[in-house]
Coordinates of C-alpha atoms and ligand atoms in Angstrom, one line a residue:
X1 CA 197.4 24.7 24.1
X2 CA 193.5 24.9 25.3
X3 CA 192.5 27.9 26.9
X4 CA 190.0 27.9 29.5
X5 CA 187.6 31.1 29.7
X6 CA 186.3 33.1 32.0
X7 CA 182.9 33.3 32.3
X8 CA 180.2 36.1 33.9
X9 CA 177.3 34.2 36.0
X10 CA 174.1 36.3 35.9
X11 CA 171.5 33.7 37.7
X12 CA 171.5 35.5 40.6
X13 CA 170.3 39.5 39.7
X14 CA 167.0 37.4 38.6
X15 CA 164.0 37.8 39.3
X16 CA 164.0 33.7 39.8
X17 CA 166.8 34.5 42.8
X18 CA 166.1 37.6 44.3
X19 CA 162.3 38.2 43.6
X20 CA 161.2 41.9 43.1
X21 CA 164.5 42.9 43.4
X22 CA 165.9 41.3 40.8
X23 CA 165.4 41.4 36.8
X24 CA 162.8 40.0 35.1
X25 CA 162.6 38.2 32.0
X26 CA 160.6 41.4 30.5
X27 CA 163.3 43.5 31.8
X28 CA 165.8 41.6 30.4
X29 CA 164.4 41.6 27.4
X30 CA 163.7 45.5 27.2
X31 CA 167.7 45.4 28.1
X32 CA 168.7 43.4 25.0
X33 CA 166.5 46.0 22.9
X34 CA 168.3 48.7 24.7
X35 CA 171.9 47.4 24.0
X36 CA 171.0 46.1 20.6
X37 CA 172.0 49.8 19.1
X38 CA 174.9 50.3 21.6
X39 CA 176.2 47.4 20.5
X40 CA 176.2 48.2 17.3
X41 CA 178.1 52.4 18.0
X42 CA 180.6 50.7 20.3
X43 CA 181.2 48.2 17.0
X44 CA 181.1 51.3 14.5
X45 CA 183.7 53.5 16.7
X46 CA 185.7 50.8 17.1
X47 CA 185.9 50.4 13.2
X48 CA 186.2 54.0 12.7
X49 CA 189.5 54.0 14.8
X50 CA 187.7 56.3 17.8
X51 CA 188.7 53.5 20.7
X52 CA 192.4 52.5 19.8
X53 CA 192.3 50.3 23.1
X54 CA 190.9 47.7 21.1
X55 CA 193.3 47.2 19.2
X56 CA 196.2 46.9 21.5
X57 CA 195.9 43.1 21.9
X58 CA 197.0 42.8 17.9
X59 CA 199.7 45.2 18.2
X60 CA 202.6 43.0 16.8
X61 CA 205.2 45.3 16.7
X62 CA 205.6 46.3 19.9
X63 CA 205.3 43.3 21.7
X64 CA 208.2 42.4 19.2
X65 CA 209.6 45.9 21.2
X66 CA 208.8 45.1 24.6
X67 CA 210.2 41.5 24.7
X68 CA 213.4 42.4 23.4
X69 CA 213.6 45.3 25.6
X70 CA 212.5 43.2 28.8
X71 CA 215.3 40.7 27.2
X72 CA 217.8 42.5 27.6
X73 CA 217.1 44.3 31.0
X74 CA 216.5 40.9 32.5
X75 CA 220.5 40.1 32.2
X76 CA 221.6 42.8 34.5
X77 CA 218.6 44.3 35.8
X78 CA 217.6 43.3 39.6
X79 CA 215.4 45.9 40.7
X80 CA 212.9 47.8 38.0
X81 CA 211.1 50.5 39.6
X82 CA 207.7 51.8 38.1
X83 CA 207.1 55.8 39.0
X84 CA 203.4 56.9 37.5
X85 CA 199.8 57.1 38.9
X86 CA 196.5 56.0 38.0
X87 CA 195.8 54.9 34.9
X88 CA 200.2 54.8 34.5
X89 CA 200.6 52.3 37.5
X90 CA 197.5 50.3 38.5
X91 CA 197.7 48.1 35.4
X92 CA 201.0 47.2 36.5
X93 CA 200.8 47.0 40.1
X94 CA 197.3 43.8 39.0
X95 CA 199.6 42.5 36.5
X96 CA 202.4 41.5 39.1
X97 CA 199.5 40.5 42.1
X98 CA 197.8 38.5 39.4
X99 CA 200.5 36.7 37.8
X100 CA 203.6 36.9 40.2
X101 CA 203.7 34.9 43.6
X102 CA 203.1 36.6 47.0
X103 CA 206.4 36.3 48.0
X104 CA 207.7 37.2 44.6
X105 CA 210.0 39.7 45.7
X106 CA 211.2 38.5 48.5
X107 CA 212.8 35.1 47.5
X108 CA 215.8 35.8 45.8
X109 CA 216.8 31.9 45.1
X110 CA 213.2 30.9 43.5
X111 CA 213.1 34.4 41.3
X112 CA 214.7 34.8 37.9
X113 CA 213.6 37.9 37.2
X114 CA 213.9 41.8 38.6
X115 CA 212.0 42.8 41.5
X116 CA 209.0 44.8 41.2
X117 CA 208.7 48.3 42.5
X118 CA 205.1 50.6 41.6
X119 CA 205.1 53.8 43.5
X120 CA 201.9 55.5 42.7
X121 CA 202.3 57.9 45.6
X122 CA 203.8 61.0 46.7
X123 CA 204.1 59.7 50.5
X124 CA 208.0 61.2 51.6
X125 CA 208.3 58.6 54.5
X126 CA 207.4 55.4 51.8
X127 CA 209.4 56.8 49.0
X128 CA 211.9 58.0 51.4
X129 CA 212.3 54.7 52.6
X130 CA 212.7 52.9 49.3
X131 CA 215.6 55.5 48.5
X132 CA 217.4 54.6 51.4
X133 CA 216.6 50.8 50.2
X134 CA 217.9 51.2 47.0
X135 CA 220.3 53.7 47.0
X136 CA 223.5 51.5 47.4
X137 CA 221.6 48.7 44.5
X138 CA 221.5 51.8 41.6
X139 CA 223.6 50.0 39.3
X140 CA 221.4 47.1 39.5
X141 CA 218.1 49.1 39.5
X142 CA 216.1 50.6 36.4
X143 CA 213.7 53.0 36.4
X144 CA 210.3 53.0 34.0
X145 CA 208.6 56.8 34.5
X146 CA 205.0 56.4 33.3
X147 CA 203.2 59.5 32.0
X148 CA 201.7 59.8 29.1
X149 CA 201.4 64.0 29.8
X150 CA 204.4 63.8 31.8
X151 CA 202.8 67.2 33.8
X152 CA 201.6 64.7 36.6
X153 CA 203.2 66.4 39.5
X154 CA 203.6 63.2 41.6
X155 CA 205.2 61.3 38.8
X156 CA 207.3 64.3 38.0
X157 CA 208.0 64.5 41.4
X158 CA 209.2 61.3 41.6
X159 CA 211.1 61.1 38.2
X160 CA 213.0 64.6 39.2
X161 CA 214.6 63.2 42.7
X162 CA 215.2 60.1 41.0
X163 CA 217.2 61.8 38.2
X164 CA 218.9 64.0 40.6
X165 CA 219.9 60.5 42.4
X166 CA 221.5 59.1 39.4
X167 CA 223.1 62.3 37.4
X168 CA 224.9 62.6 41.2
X169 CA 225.9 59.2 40.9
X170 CA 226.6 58.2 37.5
X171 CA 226.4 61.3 35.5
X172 CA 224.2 61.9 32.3
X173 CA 225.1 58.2 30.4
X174 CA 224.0 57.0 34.0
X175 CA 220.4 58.3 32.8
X176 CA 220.1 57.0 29.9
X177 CA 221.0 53.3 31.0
X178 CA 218.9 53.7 34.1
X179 CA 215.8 55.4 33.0
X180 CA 213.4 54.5 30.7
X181 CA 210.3 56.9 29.5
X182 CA 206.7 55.5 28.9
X183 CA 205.1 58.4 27.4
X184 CA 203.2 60.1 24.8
X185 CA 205.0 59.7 21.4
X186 CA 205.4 63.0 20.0
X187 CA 204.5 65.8 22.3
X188 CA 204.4 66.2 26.5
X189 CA 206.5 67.6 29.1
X190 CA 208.2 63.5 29.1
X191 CA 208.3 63.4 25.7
X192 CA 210.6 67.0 25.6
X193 CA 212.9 65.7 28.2
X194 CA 213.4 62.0 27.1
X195 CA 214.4 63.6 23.9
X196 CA 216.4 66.2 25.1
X197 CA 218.4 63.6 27.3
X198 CA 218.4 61.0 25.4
X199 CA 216.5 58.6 27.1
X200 CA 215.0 55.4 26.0
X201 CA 211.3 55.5 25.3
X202 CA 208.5 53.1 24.9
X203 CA 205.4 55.3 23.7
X204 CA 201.6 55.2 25.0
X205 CA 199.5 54.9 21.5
X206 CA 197.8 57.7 20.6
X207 CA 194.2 57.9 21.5
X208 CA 194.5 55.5 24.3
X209 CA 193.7 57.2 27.7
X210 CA 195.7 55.8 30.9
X211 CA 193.2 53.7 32.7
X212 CA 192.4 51.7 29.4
X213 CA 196.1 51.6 28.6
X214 CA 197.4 48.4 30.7
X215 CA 197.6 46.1 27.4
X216 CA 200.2 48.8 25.9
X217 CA 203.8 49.4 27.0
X218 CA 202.8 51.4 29.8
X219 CA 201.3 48.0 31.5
X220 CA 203.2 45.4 29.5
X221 CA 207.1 46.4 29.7
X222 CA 206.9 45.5 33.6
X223 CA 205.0 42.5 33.6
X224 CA 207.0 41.3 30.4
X225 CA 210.0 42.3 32.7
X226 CA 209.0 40.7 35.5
X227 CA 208.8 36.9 33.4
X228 CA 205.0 37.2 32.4
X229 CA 203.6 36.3 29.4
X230 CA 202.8 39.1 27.7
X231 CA 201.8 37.2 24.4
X232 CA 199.4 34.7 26.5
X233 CA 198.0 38.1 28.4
X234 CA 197.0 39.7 25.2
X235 CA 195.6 36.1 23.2
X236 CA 193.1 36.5 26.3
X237 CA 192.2 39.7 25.5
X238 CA 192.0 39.1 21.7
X239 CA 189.9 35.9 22.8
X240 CA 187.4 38.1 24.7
X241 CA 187.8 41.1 21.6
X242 CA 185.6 38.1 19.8
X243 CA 182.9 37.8 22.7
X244 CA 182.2 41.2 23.7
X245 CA 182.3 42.8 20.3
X246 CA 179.1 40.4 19.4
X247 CA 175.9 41.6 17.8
X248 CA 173.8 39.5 20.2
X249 CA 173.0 40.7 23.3
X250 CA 172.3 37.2 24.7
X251 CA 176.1 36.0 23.9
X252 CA 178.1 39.5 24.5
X253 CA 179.1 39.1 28.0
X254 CA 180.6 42.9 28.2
X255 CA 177.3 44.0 26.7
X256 CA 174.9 42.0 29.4
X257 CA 177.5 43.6 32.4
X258 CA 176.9 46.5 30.9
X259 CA 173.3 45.9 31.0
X260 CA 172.5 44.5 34.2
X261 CA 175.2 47.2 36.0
X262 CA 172.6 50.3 33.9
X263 CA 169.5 48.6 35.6
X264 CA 170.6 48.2 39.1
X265 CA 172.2 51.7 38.8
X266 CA 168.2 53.0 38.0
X267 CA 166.8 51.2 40.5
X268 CA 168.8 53.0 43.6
X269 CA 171.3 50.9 43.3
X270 CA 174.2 52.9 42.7
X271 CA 177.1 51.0 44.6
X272 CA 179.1 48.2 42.8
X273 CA 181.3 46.2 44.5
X274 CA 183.8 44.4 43.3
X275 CA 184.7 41.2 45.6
X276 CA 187.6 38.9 44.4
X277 CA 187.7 35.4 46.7
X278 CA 191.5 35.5 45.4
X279 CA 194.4 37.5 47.1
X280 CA 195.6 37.7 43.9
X281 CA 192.9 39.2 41.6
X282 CA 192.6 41.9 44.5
X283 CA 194.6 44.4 42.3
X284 CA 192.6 43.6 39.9
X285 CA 189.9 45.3 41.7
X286 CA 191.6 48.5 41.9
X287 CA 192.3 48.9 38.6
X288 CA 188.7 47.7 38.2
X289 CA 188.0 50.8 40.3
X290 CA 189.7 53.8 38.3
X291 CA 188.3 52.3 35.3
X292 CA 184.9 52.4 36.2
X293 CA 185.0 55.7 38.5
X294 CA 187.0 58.3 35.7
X295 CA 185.2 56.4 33.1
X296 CA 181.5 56.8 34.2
X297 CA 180.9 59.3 36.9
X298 CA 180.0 62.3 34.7
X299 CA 178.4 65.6 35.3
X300 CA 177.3 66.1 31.8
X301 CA 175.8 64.1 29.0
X302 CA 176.7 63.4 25.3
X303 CA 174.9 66.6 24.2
X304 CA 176.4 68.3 27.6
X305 CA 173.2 68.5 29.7
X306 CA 173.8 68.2 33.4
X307 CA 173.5 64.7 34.6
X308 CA 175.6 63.5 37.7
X309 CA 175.6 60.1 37.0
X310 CA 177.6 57.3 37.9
X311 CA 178.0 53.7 39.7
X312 CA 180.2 54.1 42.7
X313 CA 183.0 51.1 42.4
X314 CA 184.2 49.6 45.8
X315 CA 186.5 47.3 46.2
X316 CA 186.3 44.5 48.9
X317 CA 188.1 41.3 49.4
X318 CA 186.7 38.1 50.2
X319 CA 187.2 36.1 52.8
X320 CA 188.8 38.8 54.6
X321 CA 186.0 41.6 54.8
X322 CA 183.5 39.2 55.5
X323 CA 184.5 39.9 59.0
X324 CA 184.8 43.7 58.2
X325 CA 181.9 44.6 55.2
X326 CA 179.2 42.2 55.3
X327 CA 177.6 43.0 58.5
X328 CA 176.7 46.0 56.1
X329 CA 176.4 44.8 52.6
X330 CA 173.6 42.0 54.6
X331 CA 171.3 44.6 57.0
X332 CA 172.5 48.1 55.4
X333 CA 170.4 49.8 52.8
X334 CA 170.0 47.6 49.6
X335 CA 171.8 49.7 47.2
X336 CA 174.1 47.3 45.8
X337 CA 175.2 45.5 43.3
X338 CA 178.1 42.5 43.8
X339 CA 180.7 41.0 41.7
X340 CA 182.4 37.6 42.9
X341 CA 185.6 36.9 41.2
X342 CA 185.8 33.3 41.9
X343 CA 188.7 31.1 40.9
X344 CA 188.0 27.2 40.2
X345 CA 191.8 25.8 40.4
X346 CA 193.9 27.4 42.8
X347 CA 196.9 24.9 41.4
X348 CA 198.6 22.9 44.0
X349 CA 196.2 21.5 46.8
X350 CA 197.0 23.2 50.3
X351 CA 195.7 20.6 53.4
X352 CA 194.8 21.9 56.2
X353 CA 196.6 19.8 59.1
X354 CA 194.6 17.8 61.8
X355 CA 193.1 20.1 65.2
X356 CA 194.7 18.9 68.0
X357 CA 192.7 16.5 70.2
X358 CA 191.0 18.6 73.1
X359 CA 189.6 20.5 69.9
X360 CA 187.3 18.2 67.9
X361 CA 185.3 21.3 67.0
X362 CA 187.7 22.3 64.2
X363 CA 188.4 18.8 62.8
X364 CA 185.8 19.4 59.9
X365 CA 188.5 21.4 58.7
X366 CA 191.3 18.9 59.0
X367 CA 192.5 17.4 55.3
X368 CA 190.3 20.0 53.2
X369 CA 191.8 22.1 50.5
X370 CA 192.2 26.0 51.6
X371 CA 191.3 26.2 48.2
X372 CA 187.9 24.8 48.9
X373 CA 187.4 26.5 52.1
X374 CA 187.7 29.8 50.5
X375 CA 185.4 28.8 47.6
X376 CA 182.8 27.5 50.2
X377 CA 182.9 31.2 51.7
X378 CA 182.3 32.8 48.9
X379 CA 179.0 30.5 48.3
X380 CA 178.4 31.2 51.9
X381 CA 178.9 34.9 51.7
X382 CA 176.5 34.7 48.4
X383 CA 174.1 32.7 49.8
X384 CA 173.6 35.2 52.2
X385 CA 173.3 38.1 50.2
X386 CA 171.0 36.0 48.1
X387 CA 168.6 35.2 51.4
X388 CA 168.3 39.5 51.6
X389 CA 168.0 39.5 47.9
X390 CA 171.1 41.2 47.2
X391 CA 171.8 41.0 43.1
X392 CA 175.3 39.4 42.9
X393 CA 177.6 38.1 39.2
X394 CA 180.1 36.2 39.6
X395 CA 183.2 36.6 36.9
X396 CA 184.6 32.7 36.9
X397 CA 188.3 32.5 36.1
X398 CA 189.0 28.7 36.1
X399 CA 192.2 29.3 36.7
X400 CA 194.8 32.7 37.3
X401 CA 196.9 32.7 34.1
X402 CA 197.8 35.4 32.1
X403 CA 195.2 34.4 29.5
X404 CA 192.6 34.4 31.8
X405 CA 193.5 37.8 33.2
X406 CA 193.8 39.3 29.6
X407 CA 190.2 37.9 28.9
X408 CA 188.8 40.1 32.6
X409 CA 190.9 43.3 31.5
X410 CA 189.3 43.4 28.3
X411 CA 185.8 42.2 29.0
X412 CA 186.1 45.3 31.9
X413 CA 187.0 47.5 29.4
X414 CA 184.4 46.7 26.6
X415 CA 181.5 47.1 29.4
X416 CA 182.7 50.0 30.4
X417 CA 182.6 51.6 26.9
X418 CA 179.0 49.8 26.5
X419 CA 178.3 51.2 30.3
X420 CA 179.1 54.9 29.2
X421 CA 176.8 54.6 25.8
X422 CA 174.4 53.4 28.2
X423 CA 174.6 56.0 30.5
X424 CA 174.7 58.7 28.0
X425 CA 177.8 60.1 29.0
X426 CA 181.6 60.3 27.7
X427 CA 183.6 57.6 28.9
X428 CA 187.3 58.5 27.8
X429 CA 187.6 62.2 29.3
X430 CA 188.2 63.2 33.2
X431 CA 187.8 66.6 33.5
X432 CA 187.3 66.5 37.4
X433 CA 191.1 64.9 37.8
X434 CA 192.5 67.9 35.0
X435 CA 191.0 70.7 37.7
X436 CA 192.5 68.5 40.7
X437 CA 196.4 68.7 38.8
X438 CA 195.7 72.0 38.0
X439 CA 195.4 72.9 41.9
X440 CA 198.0 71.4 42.9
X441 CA 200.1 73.2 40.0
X442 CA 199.0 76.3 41.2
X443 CA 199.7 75.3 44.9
X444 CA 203.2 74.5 44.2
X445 CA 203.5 77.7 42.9
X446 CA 203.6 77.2 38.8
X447 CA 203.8 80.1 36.9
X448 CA 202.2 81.3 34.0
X449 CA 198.3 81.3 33.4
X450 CA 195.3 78.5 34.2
X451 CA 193.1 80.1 32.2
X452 CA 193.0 82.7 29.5
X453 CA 192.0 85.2 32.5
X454 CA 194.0 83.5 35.9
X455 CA 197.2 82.7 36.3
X456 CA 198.1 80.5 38.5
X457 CA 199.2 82.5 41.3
X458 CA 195.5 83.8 41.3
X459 CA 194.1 80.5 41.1
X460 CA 196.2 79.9 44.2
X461 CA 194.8 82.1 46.3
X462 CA 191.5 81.1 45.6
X463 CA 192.1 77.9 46.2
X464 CA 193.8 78.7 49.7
X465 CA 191.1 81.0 50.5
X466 CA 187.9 78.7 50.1
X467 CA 190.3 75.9 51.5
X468 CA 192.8 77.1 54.4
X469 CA 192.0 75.9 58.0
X470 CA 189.4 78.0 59.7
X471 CA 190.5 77.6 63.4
X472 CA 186.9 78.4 65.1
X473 CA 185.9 74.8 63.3
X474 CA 188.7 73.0 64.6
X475 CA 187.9 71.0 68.0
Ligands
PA5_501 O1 193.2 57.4 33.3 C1 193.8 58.4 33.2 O2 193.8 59.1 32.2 C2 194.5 59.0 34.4 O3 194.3 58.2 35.5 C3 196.0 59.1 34.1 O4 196.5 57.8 33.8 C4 196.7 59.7 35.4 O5 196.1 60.9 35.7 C5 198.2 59.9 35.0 O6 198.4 60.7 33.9 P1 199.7 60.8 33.2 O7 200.0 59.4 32.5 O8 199.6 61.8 32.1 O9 200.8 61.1 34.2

């Protein structure tokens, strides 16, 4: 079968385009210089085993795992329920927008396939509400708890009323056909109970952090679940493993994102929005979003020097905040850069019917494509940002399949590694969410010690002191 590729358009951060604003040839050439040597670490660590994401597309075995697994669900399963967060739920939640219809869900007679649940939230009134939902469909419903630590309190949260739910209901062997564990292989709070109750497991590889962790089982039992193509997903990503892990600057299209994302980011542009023209890459943008936020805002370098650094991602969806964001992203400060996801075949043309006669003003409309209308706004949307030389790529997709969005998650990825070489800083760790858990531990009243010299009931009351409501601020 021919693939199509996606493809990053860089025209418009010129120089040619935007005029001062935008990148020169020189620049572009002290870029290439610049990336030539983190082109060649990102290659080395890769070979030395130090980014294990790469080599989830070639993983043979447990797709092998994963189909047969989603196989068998498939038969009786109608609801499958995903309970994680972050980097354990947003891969799954832009698989299913990206590659499922909008109504997926919903239409029971054109699905063949489970429905889709992702709760990535500790919200009582949402979750409350799907328990009510799905209470009386348990025997039809499994469960896939995400956590590679399995300490996350909102997924624990989650898994522990959902276990209560079903040991009430269908007693322990209830658990093990309802439940299965995505987590860490050997060691983890998940990893102790799975075993101890002799759950099914898929594991997250080792070395793999969440947010780069959607082309593993974490990401790929749902979507493989929910009738994807997992083995199409990953050929994109194997496909784009080939582009972006070129020595030449000029042809790596991860390492020139990297690139012109670094120079923007030094010139006071530290904003970078995202802006799919597609409802359905808009997830995408999320995950987009925890990627590049854990990944690259950093207080400290490398070598540990103080540094706080990083692009700010925002997410905005086109045509749809043209009416709510561009107003802004037009007259505000120039302190952006923009990424168009564009699609070129939408599939099946959608007319648009004839305007009534007492309305000839909207009959340049009648008999076009939606499709085309919604390309033509993001042109028009560009064209504007151009006109205040705003720097904007594009990422082409020419159409949504599952090789195309493989090809995007792992470009993404790959320029985000090149990105936080760039920027000098450690792109795998998060040490600003690990103190954020650690609150809320202490909050909910854990016991035992945060540190060598506070226990968490100390690191409580800190945390309630410097935090509780002051009532002579509160109008
Ligand atoms: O990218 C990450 O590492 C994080 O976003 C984690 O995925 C998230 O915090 C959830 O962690 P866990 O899978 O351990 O529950």
């Amino acid at each position: 079968m021919k693939q199509e590729n996606i493809g990053l358009y860089y025209k418009n951060v010129t120089e040619e385009i935007i005029g001062d604003e935008g990148i020169s040839q020189k620049q572009f050439e002290g870029l290439a210089e610049l990336s030539k040597p983190v082109i060649r670490q990102i290659n080395q660590q890769r070979q030395a085993g130090e980014t294990a994401y790469r080599d989830l597309p070639y993983k043979k075995e447990t797709i092998k795992e994963i189909k047969e697994l989603a196989g068998s669900l498939k038969k009786t399963c109608e609801n499958f329920v995903v309970l994680g967060i972050g980097g354990s739920a947003l891969g799954n939640i832009a698989l299913q927008t990206a590659l499922n219809p909008y109504m997926y869900n919903l239409n029971d007679s054109h699905r063949q396939t489970p429905r889709l649940f992702v709760f990535d939230n500790v919200d009582p009134m949402q979750f409350a509400s799907f328990l009510g939902w799905v209470g009386s469909r348990l025997d039809k419903t499994v469960f896939n708890v995400i956590s590679k630590s399995g300490q996350t309190a909102e997924t624990a949260s989650q898994f522990l009323i959902i276990r209560k739910m079903l040991l009430d209901k269908f007693g322990p062997d209830g658990l093990r056909k309802h439940i299965i564990a995505t987590t860490d292989a050997k060691a983890g709070t998940l990893r102790k109970i799975a075993d101890g109750e002799k759950l099914p497991t898929l594991a997250v590889p080792d070395g793999v952090g969440g947010r780069f962790s959607v082309l593993s089982a974490v990401g790929l039992l749902s979507a493989a679940v929910c009738g994807i193509d997992i083995e199409q997903l990953l050929a994109g990503a194997a496909d784009m493993d080939k582009k972006v892990s070129d020595d030449d600057f000029y042809k790596n299209p991860a390492a020139i994102n990297a690139a012109i994302n670094f120079h923007f980011y030094n010139r006071g542009k530290r904003l970078s929005v995202m802006m799919p023209y597609s409802y359905a890459l808009k997830d995408l943008a999320d995950w987009y979003r925890q990627l590049w936020a854990e990944s690259l805002g950093k207080a400290k370098t490398i070598a540990g020097n103080d540094v706080h650094i990083g692009p700010t991602p925002i997410k905005a969806i086109g045509a749809t905040d043209q009416h709510s964001q561009v107003q802004l992203y037009r007259e505000g400060p120039n302190d952006k850069l923009f990424t168009f996801l564009q699609v070129e075949n939408f599939g099946d043309a959608l007319k648009i019917g004839q305007s009534p006669d007492n309305a000839p003003e909207l009959q340049y409309l009648a008999q076009k494509d939606m499709a085309e209308l919604l390309n033509c706004e993001k042109m028009a949307t560009e064209y504007a940002l151009l006109k205040d030389k705003r720097p904007c790529l594009t990422v082409i997709f020419p159409e949504i399949s599952a090789y195309t969005v493989g090809q995007f998650i792992y470009l993404y990825e790959v320029t985000t590694s090149i990105a936080g070489a760039l920027f000098n800083i450690n792109a795998y760790d998060q040490p600003a969410v690990e103190l954020g858990k650690h609150a809320t531990f202490a909050l909910m009243g854990k016991e035992g010690n945060f540190t060598n010299s506070l226990s968490y009931g100390q690191f409580a009351g800190q945390i309630r002191e410097l935090t509780e409501l002051d009532k002579h601020y509160l109008v």
